[in-house]
Amino acid sequence: MEAKEPKFISLEQYKMDGNFIESNNKTYTLFWDFDSRCVLFFKDKKIVYDLRNLFFVSVADIANDGSVIIAGVYEKTDEKSGIIICNSKGEKQIFKYIDSRIVNVAISENGETAVFQTYNSMISEEYDNKLFIIDVINKKICSCFHCPLGWADGYQFFDNKIRLYFGKNYIDYSFTGECLEKEKLPTVKENPFDSFYDLESKYGLISEKSNKTDIEKFYQKYLQLSKEKMSPYIYGCIFRRLGELALLLGNKKEALLYFEKATEIYPGIGVKKKITALKKELC
């Protein structure tokens, strides 16, 4: 199941311009306005309900039974996303805010299962690059996990599992987040995000009193991660860590370069005072 491609439409009678998607059976239509937090839901081209003051919609999907999954932000600059699932009457089944941006939403044609992925969380490592599977009937999140293969291009729903597509390849997961085809995972190199989170969990052990050999090991691991394709926030964190470790190793000039790189990638990474102090010391 590939994501439905939103199409532009102007609803002159409502003075709204926005995007819409249709269910595969062409019975239901979901419209969202560009300039307001308004969503309109149609059945056979007649409005059934509207959601106002919701959020600016970024992605959505609609099932053949009229169930919808909608994700977006309350303010266009927000890093936290809202996710809502409604039935064909507009009754909210799930409503939750996630400390991350949301991509790749989908809902099964019978409206019983939904899925979405997160990326580039500036707020919480817990929700960065995760896949969520939702039991719509019981109104609960079944699982939240990281798929080493990355962001899926599409999904296919079965009775007790979900299939994630990556181009022509795919891999199956149970609704509880268990990989059902582990033999496919070794073909993929160790995920850099997992390596980053593992390093971060141990980073608190490093201090000025640490053995230089241990500091150097951490330095080399972060240096290796700096060559990977990462989100801006994580990439900035990596260079901040390299700067901190360079300082512990006594390399102030190198530390300054890393801190400047971290700020260039992600201005809010929190090293501007260190940059100023180092520049004074090195003058």
PDB file of C-alpha atoms in Angstrom:
ATOM      1  CA  MET A   1       0.000   0.000   0.000  1.00  0.00           C
ATOM      2  CA  GLU A   2       1.637   3.184  -1.187  1.00  0.00           C
ATOM      3  CA  ALA A   3       0.799   6.524   0.378  1.00  0.00           C
ATOM      4  CA  LYS A   4      -2.086   8.293  -1.331  1.00  0.00           C
ATOM      5  CA  GLU A   5      -0.899  11.293  -3.289  1.00  0.00           C
ATOM      6  CA  PRO A   6      -2.669  14.465  -2.048  1.00  0.00           C
ATOM      7  CA  LYS A   7      -4.254  16.567  -4.780  1.00  0.00           C
ATOM      8  CA  PHE A   8      -4.925  20.305  -4.731  1.00  0.00           C
ATOM      9  CA  ILE A   9      -8.475  21.622  -4.783  1.00  0.00           C
ATOM     10  CA  SER A  10     -10.122  25.001  -4.277  1.00  0.00           C
ATOM     11  CA  LEU A  11     -13.419  24.887  -2.361  1.00  0.00           C
ATOM     12  CA  GLU A  12     -14.739  28.297  -3.311  1.00  0.00           C
ATOM     13  CA  GLN A  13     -18.018  27.814  -1.438  1.00  0.00           C
ATOM     14  CA  TYR A  14     -16.036  27.484   1.798  1.00  0.00           C
ATOM     15  CA  LYS A  15     -13.324  29.985   0.792  1.00  0.00           C
ATOM     16  CA  MET A  16     -10.669  27.314   1.271  1.00  0.00           C
ATOM     17  CA  ASP A  17      -7.698  26.084  -0.745  1.00  0.00           C
ATOM     18  CA  GLY A  18      -6.045  22.834   0.212  1.00  0.00           C
ATOM     19  CA  ASN A  19      -5.320  19.185  -0.493  1.00  0.00           C
ATOM     20  CA  PHE A  20      -7.567  16.152  -0.577  1.00  0.00           C
ATOM     21  CA  ILE A  21      -7.247  12.365  -0.735  1.00  0.00           C
ATOM     22  CA  GLU A  22      -9.866   9.726  -1.545  1.00  0.00           C
ATOM     23  CA  SER A  23     -10.458   6.225  -0.238  1.00  0.00           C
ATOM     24  CA  ASN A  24      -9.655   3.511  -2.762  1.00  0.00           C
ATOM     25  CA  ASN A  25     -13.363   2.784  -3.214  1.00  0.00           C
ATOM     26  CA  LYS A  26     -13.951   6.488  -4.023  1.00  0.00           C
ATOM     27  CA  THR A  27     -16.658   6.739  -1.341  1.00  0.00           C
ATOM     28  CA  TYR A  28     -14.868   8.988   1.144  1.00  0.00           C
ATOM     29  CA  THR A  29     -12.820  12.158   0.740  1.00  0.00           C
ATOM     30  CA  LEU A  30     -10.647  13.970   3.260  1.00  0.00           C
ATOM     31  CA  PHE A  31      -9.815  17.645   2.671  1.00  0.00           C
ATOM     32  CA  TRP A  32      -7.477  19.893   4.675  1.00  0.00           C
ATOM     33  CA  ASP A  33      -7.099  23.646   4.341  1.00  0.00           C
ATOM     34  CA  PHE A  34      -3.675  25.215   3.770  1.00  0.00           C
ATOM     35  CA  ASP A  35      -4.274  28.343   5.860  1.00  0.00           C
ATOM     36  CA  SER A  36      -6.249  27.045   8.819  1.00  0.00           C
ATOM     37  CA  ARG A  37      -6.430  24.037  11.111  1.00  0.00           C
ATOM     38  CA  CYS A  38      -9.598  22.844   9.428  1.00  0.00           C
ATOM     39  CA  VAL A  39     -10.324  19.357   8.055  1.00  0.00           C
ATOM     40  CA  LEU A  40     -13.467  18.404   6.121  1.00  0.00           C
ATOM     41  CA  PHE A  41     -14.696  14.832   5.669  1.00  0.00           C
ATOM     42  CA  PHE A  42     -17.019  13.900   2.821  1.00  0.00           C
ATOM     43  CA  LYS A  43     -19.055  10.812   1.977  1.00  0.00           C
ATOM     44  CA  ASP A  44     -20.318  10.682  -1.592  1.00  0.00           C
ATOM     45  CA  LYS A  45     -19.332  14.356  -1.937  1.00  0.00           C
ATOM     46  CA  LYS A  46     -21.460  15.450   1.058  1.00  0.00           C
ATOM     47  CA  ILE A  47     -19.891  16.751   4.271  1.00  0.00           C
ATOM     48  CA  VAL A  48     -20.274  14.322   7.163  1.00  0.00           C
ATOM     49  CA  TYR A  49     -18.162  16.212   9.713  1.00  0.00           C
ATOM     50  CA  ASP A  50     -15.472  18.829  10.079  1.00  0.00           C
ATOM     51  CA  LEU A  51     -12.595  19.173  12.522  1.00  0.00           C
ATOM     52  CA  ARG A  52     -11.676  22.751  13.361  1.00  0.00           C
ATOM     53  CA  ASN A  53      -8.735  24.163  15.290  1.00  0.00           C
ATOM     54  CA  LEU A  54      -7.064  20.760  14.920  1.00  0.00           C
ATOM     55  CA  PHE A  55      -3.614  21.215  13.380  1.00  0.00           C
ATOM     56  CA  PHE A  56      -1.974  22.029  10.080  1.00  0.00           C
ATOM     57  CA  VAL A  57      -2.054  18.676   8.307  1.00  0.00           C
ATOM     58  CA  SER A  58       1.196  17.262   6.926  1.00  0.00           C
ATOM     59  CA  VAL A  59       0.186  13.671   6.054  1.00  0.00           C
ATOM     60  CA  ALA A  60      -3.031  11.635   6.107  1.00  0.00           C
ATOM     61  CA  ASP A  61      -4.641   8.414   4.922  1.00  0.00           C
ATOM     62  CA  ILE A  62      -8.213   7.212   4.538  1.00  0.00           C
ATOM     63  CA  ALA A  63      -9.628   3.681   4.586  1.00  0.00           C
ATOM     64  CA  ASN A  64     -12.463   2.114   2.611  1.00  0.00           C
ATOM     65  CA  ASP A  65     -14.632   2.099   5.746  1.00  0.00           C
ATOM     66  CA  GLY A  66     -14.150   5.868   6.172  1.00  0.00           C
ATOM     67  CA  SER A  67     -11.621   5.699   9.009  1.00  0.00           C
ATOM     68  CA  VAL A  68      -8.890   8.327   8.737  1.00  0.00           C
ATOM     69  CA  ILE A  69      -5.457   8.917  10.221  1.00  0.00           C
ATOM     70  CA  ILE A  70      -4.239  12.513  10.221  1.00  0.00           C
ATOM     71  CA  ALA A  71      -0.915  13.965  11.375  1.00  0.00           C
ATOM     72  CA  GLY A  72       0.274  17.547  11.571  1.00  0.00           C
ATOM     73  CA  VAL A  73       1.520  20.407  13.740  1.00  0.00           C
ATOM     74  CA  TYR A  74      -0.467  22.987  15.715  1.00  0.00           C
ATOM     75  CA  GLU A  75       1.954  25.723  14.712  1.00  0.00           C
ATOM     76  CA  LYS A  76       3.912  25.374  11.480  1.00  0.00           C
ATOM     77  CA  THR A  77       7.209  25.811  13.397  1.00  0.00           C
ATOM     78  CA  ASP A  78       6.401  23.093  15.970  1.00  0.00           C
ATOM     79  CA  GLU A  79       8.634  20.053  16.315  1.00  0.00           C
ATOM     80  CA  LYS A  80       5.919  18.114  18.132  1.00  0.00           C
ATOM     81  CA  SER A  81       3.282  16.464  15.926  1.00  0.00           C
ATOM     82  CA  GLY A  82      -0.305  15.538  16.617  1.00  0.00           C
ATOM     83  CA  ILE A  83      -1.827  12.277  15.439  1.00  0.00           C
ATOM     84  CA  ILE A  84      -5.571  11.631  15.286  1.00  0.00           C
ATOM     85  CA  ILE A  85      -7.609   8.650  14.096  1.00  0.00           C
ATOM     86  CA  CYS A  86     -11.355   9.030  13.543  1.00  0.00           C
ATOM     87  CA  ASN A  87     -14.077   6.711  12.339  1.00  0.00           C
ATOM     88  CA  SER A  88     -16.463   7.586   9.504  1.00  0.00           C
ATOM     89  CA  LYS A  89     -18.690   9.549  11.906  1.00  0.00           C
ATOM     90  CA  GLY A  90     -15.843  11.766  13.101  1.00  0.00           C
ATOM     91  CA  GLU A  91     -15.585  10.077  16.503  1.00  0.00           C
ATOM     92  CA  LYS A  92     -12.004  10.210  17.787  1.00  0.00           C
ATOM     93  CA  GLN A  93     -10.478   6.780  18.336  1.00  0.00           C
ATOM     94  CA  ILE A  94      -6.921   7.927  19.021  1.00  0.00           C
ATOM     95  CA  PHE A  95      -5.624  11.432  19.738  1.00  0.00           C
ATOM     96  CA  LYS A  96      -2.016  11.868  20.820  1.00  0.00           C
ATOM     97  CA  TYR A  97       0.922  14.247  20.559  1.00  0.00           C
ATOM     98  CA  ILE A  98       4.325  12.782  19.723  1.00  0.00           C
ATOM     99  CA  ASP A  99       7.653  14.499  20.462  1.00  0.00           C
ATOM    100  CA  SER A 100       8.755  14.260  16.836  1.00  0.00           C
ATOM    101  CA  ARG A 101       7.719  14.991  13.262  1.00  0.00           C
ATOM    102  CA  ILE A 102       5.493  12.298  11.743  1.00  0.00           C
ATOM    103  CA  VAL A 103       5.791  10.774   8.259  1.00  0.00           C
ATOM    104  CA  ASN A 104       4.446   7.811   6.286  1.00  0.00           C
ATOM    105  CA  VAL A 105       1.022   7.355   7.884  1.00  0.00           C
ATOM    106  CA  ALA A 106      -1.307   4.587   6.724  1.00  0.00           C
ATOM    107  CA  ILE A 107      -4.489   2.860   7.833  1.00  0.00           C
ATOM    108  CA  SER A 108      -5.738  -0.581   6.793  1.00  0.00           C
ATOM    109  CA  GLU A 109      -8.716  -0.706   4.431  1.00  0.00           C
ATOM    110  CA  ASN A 110     -10.942  -2.083   7.216  1.00  0.00           C
ATOM    111  CA  GLY A 111      -9.851   0.709   9.576  1.00  0.00           C
ATOM    112  CA  GLU A 112      -8.639  -1.689  12.276  1.00  0.00           C
ATOM    113  CA  THR A 113      -4.885  -1.053  12.164  1.00  0.00           C
ATOM    114  CA  ALA A 114      -2.830   2.094  11.563  1.00  0.00           C
ATOM    115  CA  VAL A 115       0.854   2.856  11.315  1.00  0.00           C
ATOM    116  CA  PHE A 116       3.129   5.879  11.201  1.00  0.00           C
ATOM    117  CA  GLN A 117       6.816   6.698  11.439  1.00  0.00           C
ATOM    118  CA  THR A 118       8.725   9.498  13.154  1.00  0.00           C
ATOM    119  CA  TYR A 119      11.928  11.276  12.237  1.00  0.00           C
ATOM    120  CA  ASN A 120      14.276  14.065  13.252  1.00  0.00           C
ATOM    121  CA  SER A 121      13.044  14.530  16.821  1.00  0.00           C
ATOM    122  CA  MET A 122      14.558  17.650  18.373  1.00  0.00           C
ATOM    123  CA  ILE A 123      12.792  16.938  21.644  1.00  0.00           C
ATOM    124  CA  SER A 124      13.020  13.261  22.535  1.00  0.00           C
ATOM    125  CA  GLU A 125      15.389  10.457  21.580  1.00  0.00           C
ATOM    126  CA  GLU A 126      12.636   8.047  22.607  1.00  0.00           C
ATOM    127  CA  TYR A 127      10.539   9.014  19.584  1.00  0.00           C
ATOM    128  CA  ASP A 128      13.282   9.624  17.022  1.00  0.00           C
ATOM    129  CA  ASN A 129      13.117   7.354  13.948  1.00  0.00           C
ATOM    130  CA  LYS A 130      10.507   4.965  15.303  1.00  0.00           C
ATOM    131  CA  LEU A 131       7.629   3.046  13.767  1.00  0.00           C
ATOM    132  CA  PHE A 132       4.300   2.935  15.613  1.00  0.00           C
ATOM    133  CA  ILE A 133       1.626   0.282  15.063  1.00  0.00           C
ATOM    134  CA  ILE A 134      -1.827   1.156  16.412  1.00  0.00           C
ATOM    135  CA  ASP A 135      -4.730  -1.125  17.286  1.00  0.00           C
ATOM    136  CA  VAL A 136      -7.594   1.192  16.319  1.00  0.00           C
ATOM    137  CA  ILE A 137     -10.355  -1.101  17.607  1.00  0.00           C
ATOM    138  CA  ASN A 138      -8.900  -1.227  21.120  1.00  0.00           C
ATOM    139  CA  LYS A 139      -7.604   2.358  20.895  1.00  0.00           C
ATOM    140  CA  LYS A 140      -4.030   1.582  21.880  1.00  0.00           C
ATOM    141  CA  ILE A 141      -0.472   1.624  20.546  1.00  0.00           C
ATOM    142  CA  CYS A 142       0.592  -2.000  19.989  1.00  0.00           C
ATOM    143  CA  SER A 143       4.280  -1.293  19.471  1.00  0.00           C
ATOM    144  CA  CYS A 144       6.904   1.385  18.972  1.00  0.00           C
ATOM    145  CA  PHE A 145      10.251   0.270  17.557  1.00  0.00           C
ATOM    146  CA  HIS A 146      13.112   1.180  15.252  1.00  0.00           C
ATOM    147  CA  CYS A 147      13.359  -0.678  11.950  1.00  0.00           C
ATOM    148  CA  PRO A 148      17.028  -1.045  10.920  1.00  0.00           C
ATOM    149  CA  LEU A 149      16.027  -0.800   7.251  1.00  0.00           C
ATOM    150  CA  GLY A 150      14.991   2.840   7.669  1.00  0.00           C
ATOM    151  CA  TRP A 151      11.815   4.604   6.552  1.00  0.00           C
ATOM    152  CA  ALA A 152       9.370   2.410   4.660  1.00  0.00           C
ATOM    153  CA  ASP A 153       8.057   3.432   1.241  1.00  0.00           C
ATOM    154  CA  GLY A 154       4.757   1.663   1.804  1.00  0.00           C
ATOM    155  CA  TYR A 155       2.848  -0.847   3.939  1.00  0.00           C
ATOM    156  CA  GLN A 156       0.648  -3.883   3.507  1.00  0.00           C
ATOM    157  CA  PHE A 157      -1.664  -4.994   6.300  1.00  0.00           C
ATOM    158  CA  PHE A 158      -2.445  -8.613   7.205  1.00  0.00           C
ATOM    159  CA  ASP A 159      -4.507 -10.139  10.025  1.00  0.00           C
ATOM    160  CA  ASN A 160      -1.577 -10.447  12.426  1.00  0.00           C
ATOM    161  CA  LYS A 161       1.344  -8.686  10.792  1.00  0.00           C
ATOM    162  CA  ILE A 162       2.395  -5.678   8.743  1.00  0.00           C
ATOM    163  CA  ARG A 163       4.665  -5.715   5.702  1.00  0.00           C
ATOM    164  CA  LEU A 164       7.103  -2.830   5.245  1.00  0.00           C
ATOM    165  CA  TYR A 165       8.244  -2.104   1.693  1.00  0.00           C
ATOM    166  CA  PHE A 166      11.633  -0.641   0.783  1.00  0.00           C
ATOM    167  CA  GLY A 167      11.606  -0.267  -2.977  1.00  0.00           C
ATOM    168  CA  LYS A 168      11.145  -3.800  -4.335  1.00  0.00           C
ATOM    169  CA  ASN A 169      12.182  -5.381  -1.023  1.00  0.00           C
ATOM    170  CA  TYR A 170      10.045  -5.932   2.048  1.00  0.00           C
ATOM    171  CA  ILE A 171      10.164  -7.249   5.586  1.00  0.00           C
ATOM    172  CA  ASP A 172       7.375  -8.452   7.911  1.00  0.00           C
ATOM    173  CA  TYR A 173       6.777  -7.419  11.521  1.00  0.00           C
ATOM    174  CA  SER A 174       4.180  -8.627  13.990  1.00  0.00           C
ATOM    175  CA  PHE A 175       1.869  -6.038  15.497  1.00  0.00           C
ATOM    176  CA  THR A 176       3.892  -6.306  18.711  1.00  0.00           C
ATOM    177  CA  GLY A 177       7.012  -5.121  16.863  1.00  0.00           C
ATOM    178  CA  GLU A 178       8.774  -8.474  16.472  1.00  0.00           C
ATOM    179  CA  CYS A 179      10.675  -8.912  13.214  1.00  0.00           C
ATOM    180  CA  LEU A 180       9.337 -12.067  11.536  1.00  0.00           C
ATOM    181  CA  GLU A 181      12.164 -12.295   8.997  1.00  0.00           C
ATOM    182  CA  LYS A 182      15.330 -11.727  10.999  1.00  0.00           C
ATOM    183  CA  GLU A 183      17.378 -13.403   8.272  1.00  0.00           C
ATOM    184  CA  LYS A 184      16.849 -10.268   6.185  1.00  0.00           C
ATOM    185  CA  LEU A 185      18.366  -7.949   8.778  1.00  0.00           C
ATOM    186  CA  PRO A 186      22.053  -9.098   8.643  1.00  0.00           C
ATOM    187  CA  THR A 187      22.246  -7.901   5.034  1.00  0.00           C
ATOM    188  CA  VAL A 188      21.916  -4.372   6.378  1.00  0.00           C
ATOM    189  CA  LYS A 189      24.860  -2.761   8.173  1.00  0.00           C
ATOM    190  CA  GLU A 190      24.480  -1.666  11.780  1.00  0.00           C
ATOM    191  CA  ASN A 191      22.066   1.223  11.919  1.00  0.00           C
ATOM    192  CA  PRO A 192      23.929   4.477  12.725  1.00  0.00           C
ATOM    193  CA  PHE A 193      21.030   5.752  14.838  1.00  0.00           C
ATOM    194  CA  ASP A 194      21.301   2.706  17.102  1.00  0.00           C
ATOM    195  CA  SER A 195      25.053   3.252  17.366  1.00  0.00           C
ATOM    196  CA  PHE A 196      24.494   6.895  18.267  1.00  0.00           C
ATOM    197  CA  TYR A 197      21.952   6.121  21.000  1.00  0.00           C
ATOM    198  CA  ASP A 198      24.209   3.416  22.416  1.00  0.00           C
ATOM    199  CA  LEU A 199      27.123   5.870  22.612  1.00  0.00           C
ATOM    200  CA  GLU A 200      24.932   8.526  24.187  1.00  0.00           C
ATOM    201  CA  SER A 201      23.745   6.103  26.872  1.00  0.00           C
ATOM    202  CA  LYS A 202      27.379   5.534  27.896  1.00  0.00           C
ATOM    203  CA  TYR A 203      28.700   9.052  27.364  1.00  0.00           C
ATOM    204  CA  GLY A 204      28.005  10.068  30.974  1.00  0.00           C
ATOM    205  CA  LEU A 205      30.829   7.749  32.063  1.00  0.00           C
ATOM    206  CA  ILE A 206      33.376  10.034  30.378  1.00  0.00           C
ATOM    207  CA  SER A 207      34.897  12.916  32.360  1.00  0.00           C
ATOM    208  CA  GLU A 208      38.197  14.740  32.901  1.00  0.00           C
ATOM    209  CA  LYS A 209      39.229  11.912  35.201  1.00  0.00           C
ATOM    210  CA  SER A 210      38.685   9.248  32.531  1.00  0.00           C
ATOM    211  CA  ASN A 211      41.525   7.287  31.044  1.00  0.00           C
ATOM    212  CA  LYS A 212      42.821   8.920  27.831  1.00  0.00           C
ATOM    213  CA  THR A 213      42.476   5.585  26.040  1.00  0.00           C
ATOM    214  CA  ASP A 214      38.766   5.422  26.885  1.00  0.00           C
ATOM    215  CA  ILE A 215      38.246   9.003  25.747  1.00  0.00           C
ATOM    216  CA  GLU A 216      40.033   8.247  22.479  1.00  0.00           C
ATOM    217  CA  LYS A 217      37.790   5.220  21.888  1.00  0.00           C
ATOM    218  CA  PHE A 218      34.684   7.368  22.254  1.00  0.00           C
ATOM    219  CA  TYR A 219      36.251  10.013  20.027  1.00  0.00           C
ATOM    220  CA  GLN A 220      36.900   7.489  17.241  1.00  0.00           C
ATOM    221  CA  LYS A 221      33.376   6.080  17.453  1.00  0.00           C
ATOM    222  CA  TYR A 222      31.785   9.531  17.179  1.00  0.00           C
ATOM    223  CA  LEU A 223      34.197  10.374  14.375  1.00  0.00           C
ATOM    224  CA  GLN A 224      33.034   7.296  12.471  1.00  0.00           C
ATOM    225  CA  LEU A 225      29.388   8.299  13.006  1.00  0.00           C
ATOM    226  CA  SER A 226      30.119  11.764  11.622  1.00  0.00           C
ATOM    227  CA  LYS A 227      30.492  10.133   8.187  1.00  0.00           C
ATOM    228  CA  GLU A 228      26.946   8.747   8.257  1.00  0.00           C
ATOM    229  CA  LYS A 229      23.787  10.400   6.946  1.00  0.00           C
ATOM    230  CA  MET A 230      21.922  11.569  10.032  1.00  0.00           C
ATOM    231  CA  SER A 231      19.203  14.048  10.971  1.00  0.00           C
ATOM    232  CA  PRO A 232      20.481  17.641  11.552  1.00  0.00           C
ATOM    233  CA  TYR A 233      19.934  17.463  15.311  1.00  0.00           C
ATOM    234  CA  ILE A 234      21.784  14.164  15.757  1.00  0.00           C
ATOM    235  CA  TYR A 235      24.496  15.260  13.340  1.00  0.00           C
ATOM    236  CA  GLY A 236      24.950  18.427  15.413  1.00  0.00           C
ATOM    237  CA  CYS A 237      25.113  16.354  18.611  1.00  0.00           C
ATOM    238  CA  ILE A 238      27.853  14.198  17.127  1.00  0.00           C
ATOM    239  CA  PHE A 239      30.043  17.203  16.363  1.00  0.00           C
ATOM    240  CA  ARG A 240      29.340  18.658  19.796  1.00  0.00           C
ATOM    241  CA  ARG A 241      30.549  15.405  21.362  1.00  0.00           C
ATOM    242  CA  LEU A 242      33.649  15.443  19.151  1.00  0.00           C
ATOM    243  CA  GLY A 243      34.380  18.948  20.390  1.00  0.00           C
ATOM    244  CA  GLU A 244      33.937  17.948  24.029  1.00  0.00           C
ATOM    245  CA  LEU A 245      36.127  14.886  23.604  1.00  0.00           C
ATOM    246  CA  ALA A 246      38.774  16.900  21.764  1.00  0.00           C
ATOM    247  CA  LEU A 247      38.867  19.255  24.740  1.00  0.00           C
ATOM    248  CA  LEU A 248      39.342  16.339  27.130  1.00  0.00           C
ATOM    249  CA  LEU A 249      42.238  15.193  24.922  1.00  0.00           C
ATOM    250  CA  GLY A 250      43.761  18.667  25.075  1.00  0.00           C
ATOM    251  CA  ASN A 251      43.100  19.627  21.448  1.00  0.00           C
ATOM    252  CA  LYS A 252      41.524  23.087  21.782  1.00  0.00           C
ATOM    253  CA  LYS A 253      41.870  24.140  18.131  1.00  0.00           C
ATOM    254  CA  GLU A 254      40.263  20.936  16.982  1.00  0.00           C
ATOM    255  CA  ALA A 255      37.510  21.331  19.586  1.00  0.00           C
ATOM    256  CA  LEU A 256      36.733  24.827  18.302  1.00  0.00           C
ATOM    257  CA  LEU A 257      36.364  23.543  14.754  1.00  0.00           C
ATOM    258  CA  TYR A 258      33.986  20.801  15.883  1.00  0.00           C
ATOM    259  CA  PHE A 259      31.872  23.215  17.949  1.00  0.00           C
ATOM    260  CA  GLU A 260      31.625  25.616  15.006  1.00  0.00           C
ATOM    261  CA  LYS A 261      30.595  22.730  12.748  1.00  0.00           C
ATOM    262  CA  ALA A 262      27.943  21.630  15.270  1.00  0.00           C
ATOM    263  CA  THR A 263      26.483  25.159  15.374  1.00  0.00           C
ATOM    264  CA  GLU A 264      26.525  25.419  11.595  1.00  0.00           C
ATOM    265  CA  ILE A 265      24.515  22.193  11.286  1.00  0.00           C
ATOM    266  CA  TYR A 266      22.122  22.886  14.153  1.00  0.00           C
ATOM    267  CA  PRO A 267      22.280  26.439  15.587  1.00  0.00           C
ATOM    268  CA  GLY A 268      20.513  25.494  18.822  1.00  0.00           C
ATOM    269  CA  ILE A 269      22.934  22.729  19.767  1.00  0.00           C
ATOM    270  CA  GLY A 270      24.176  24.731  22.793  1.00  0.00           C
ATOM    271  CA  VAL A 271      27.898  25.357  22.282  1.00  0.00           C
ATOM    272  CA  LYS A 272      28.027  29.091  21.478  1.00  0.00           C
ATOM    273  CA  LYS A 273      29.467  29.973  24.895  1.00  0.00           C
ATOM    274  CA  LYS A 274      32.155  27.320  24.451  1.00  0.00           C
ATOM    275  CA  ILE A 275      33.034  28.757  21.043  1.00  0.00           C
ATOM    276  CA  THR A 276      33.382  32.254  22.511  1.00  0.00           C
ATOM    277  CA  ALA A 277      35.523  31.002  25.404  1.00  0.00           C
ATOM    278  CA  LEU A 278      37.807  28.976  23.131  1.00  0.00           C
ATOM    279  CA  LYS A 279      38.316  31.884  20.747  1.00  0.00           C
ATOM    280  CA  LYS A 280      39.437  34.065  23.653  1.00  0.00           C
ATOM    281  CA  GLU A 281      41.838  31.389  24.863  1.00  0.00           C
ATOM    282  CA  LEU A 282      43.309  30.843  21.409  1.00  0.00           C
ATOM    283  CA  CYS A 283      43.793  34.514  20.543  1.00  0.00           C
TER     284      CYS A 283
END
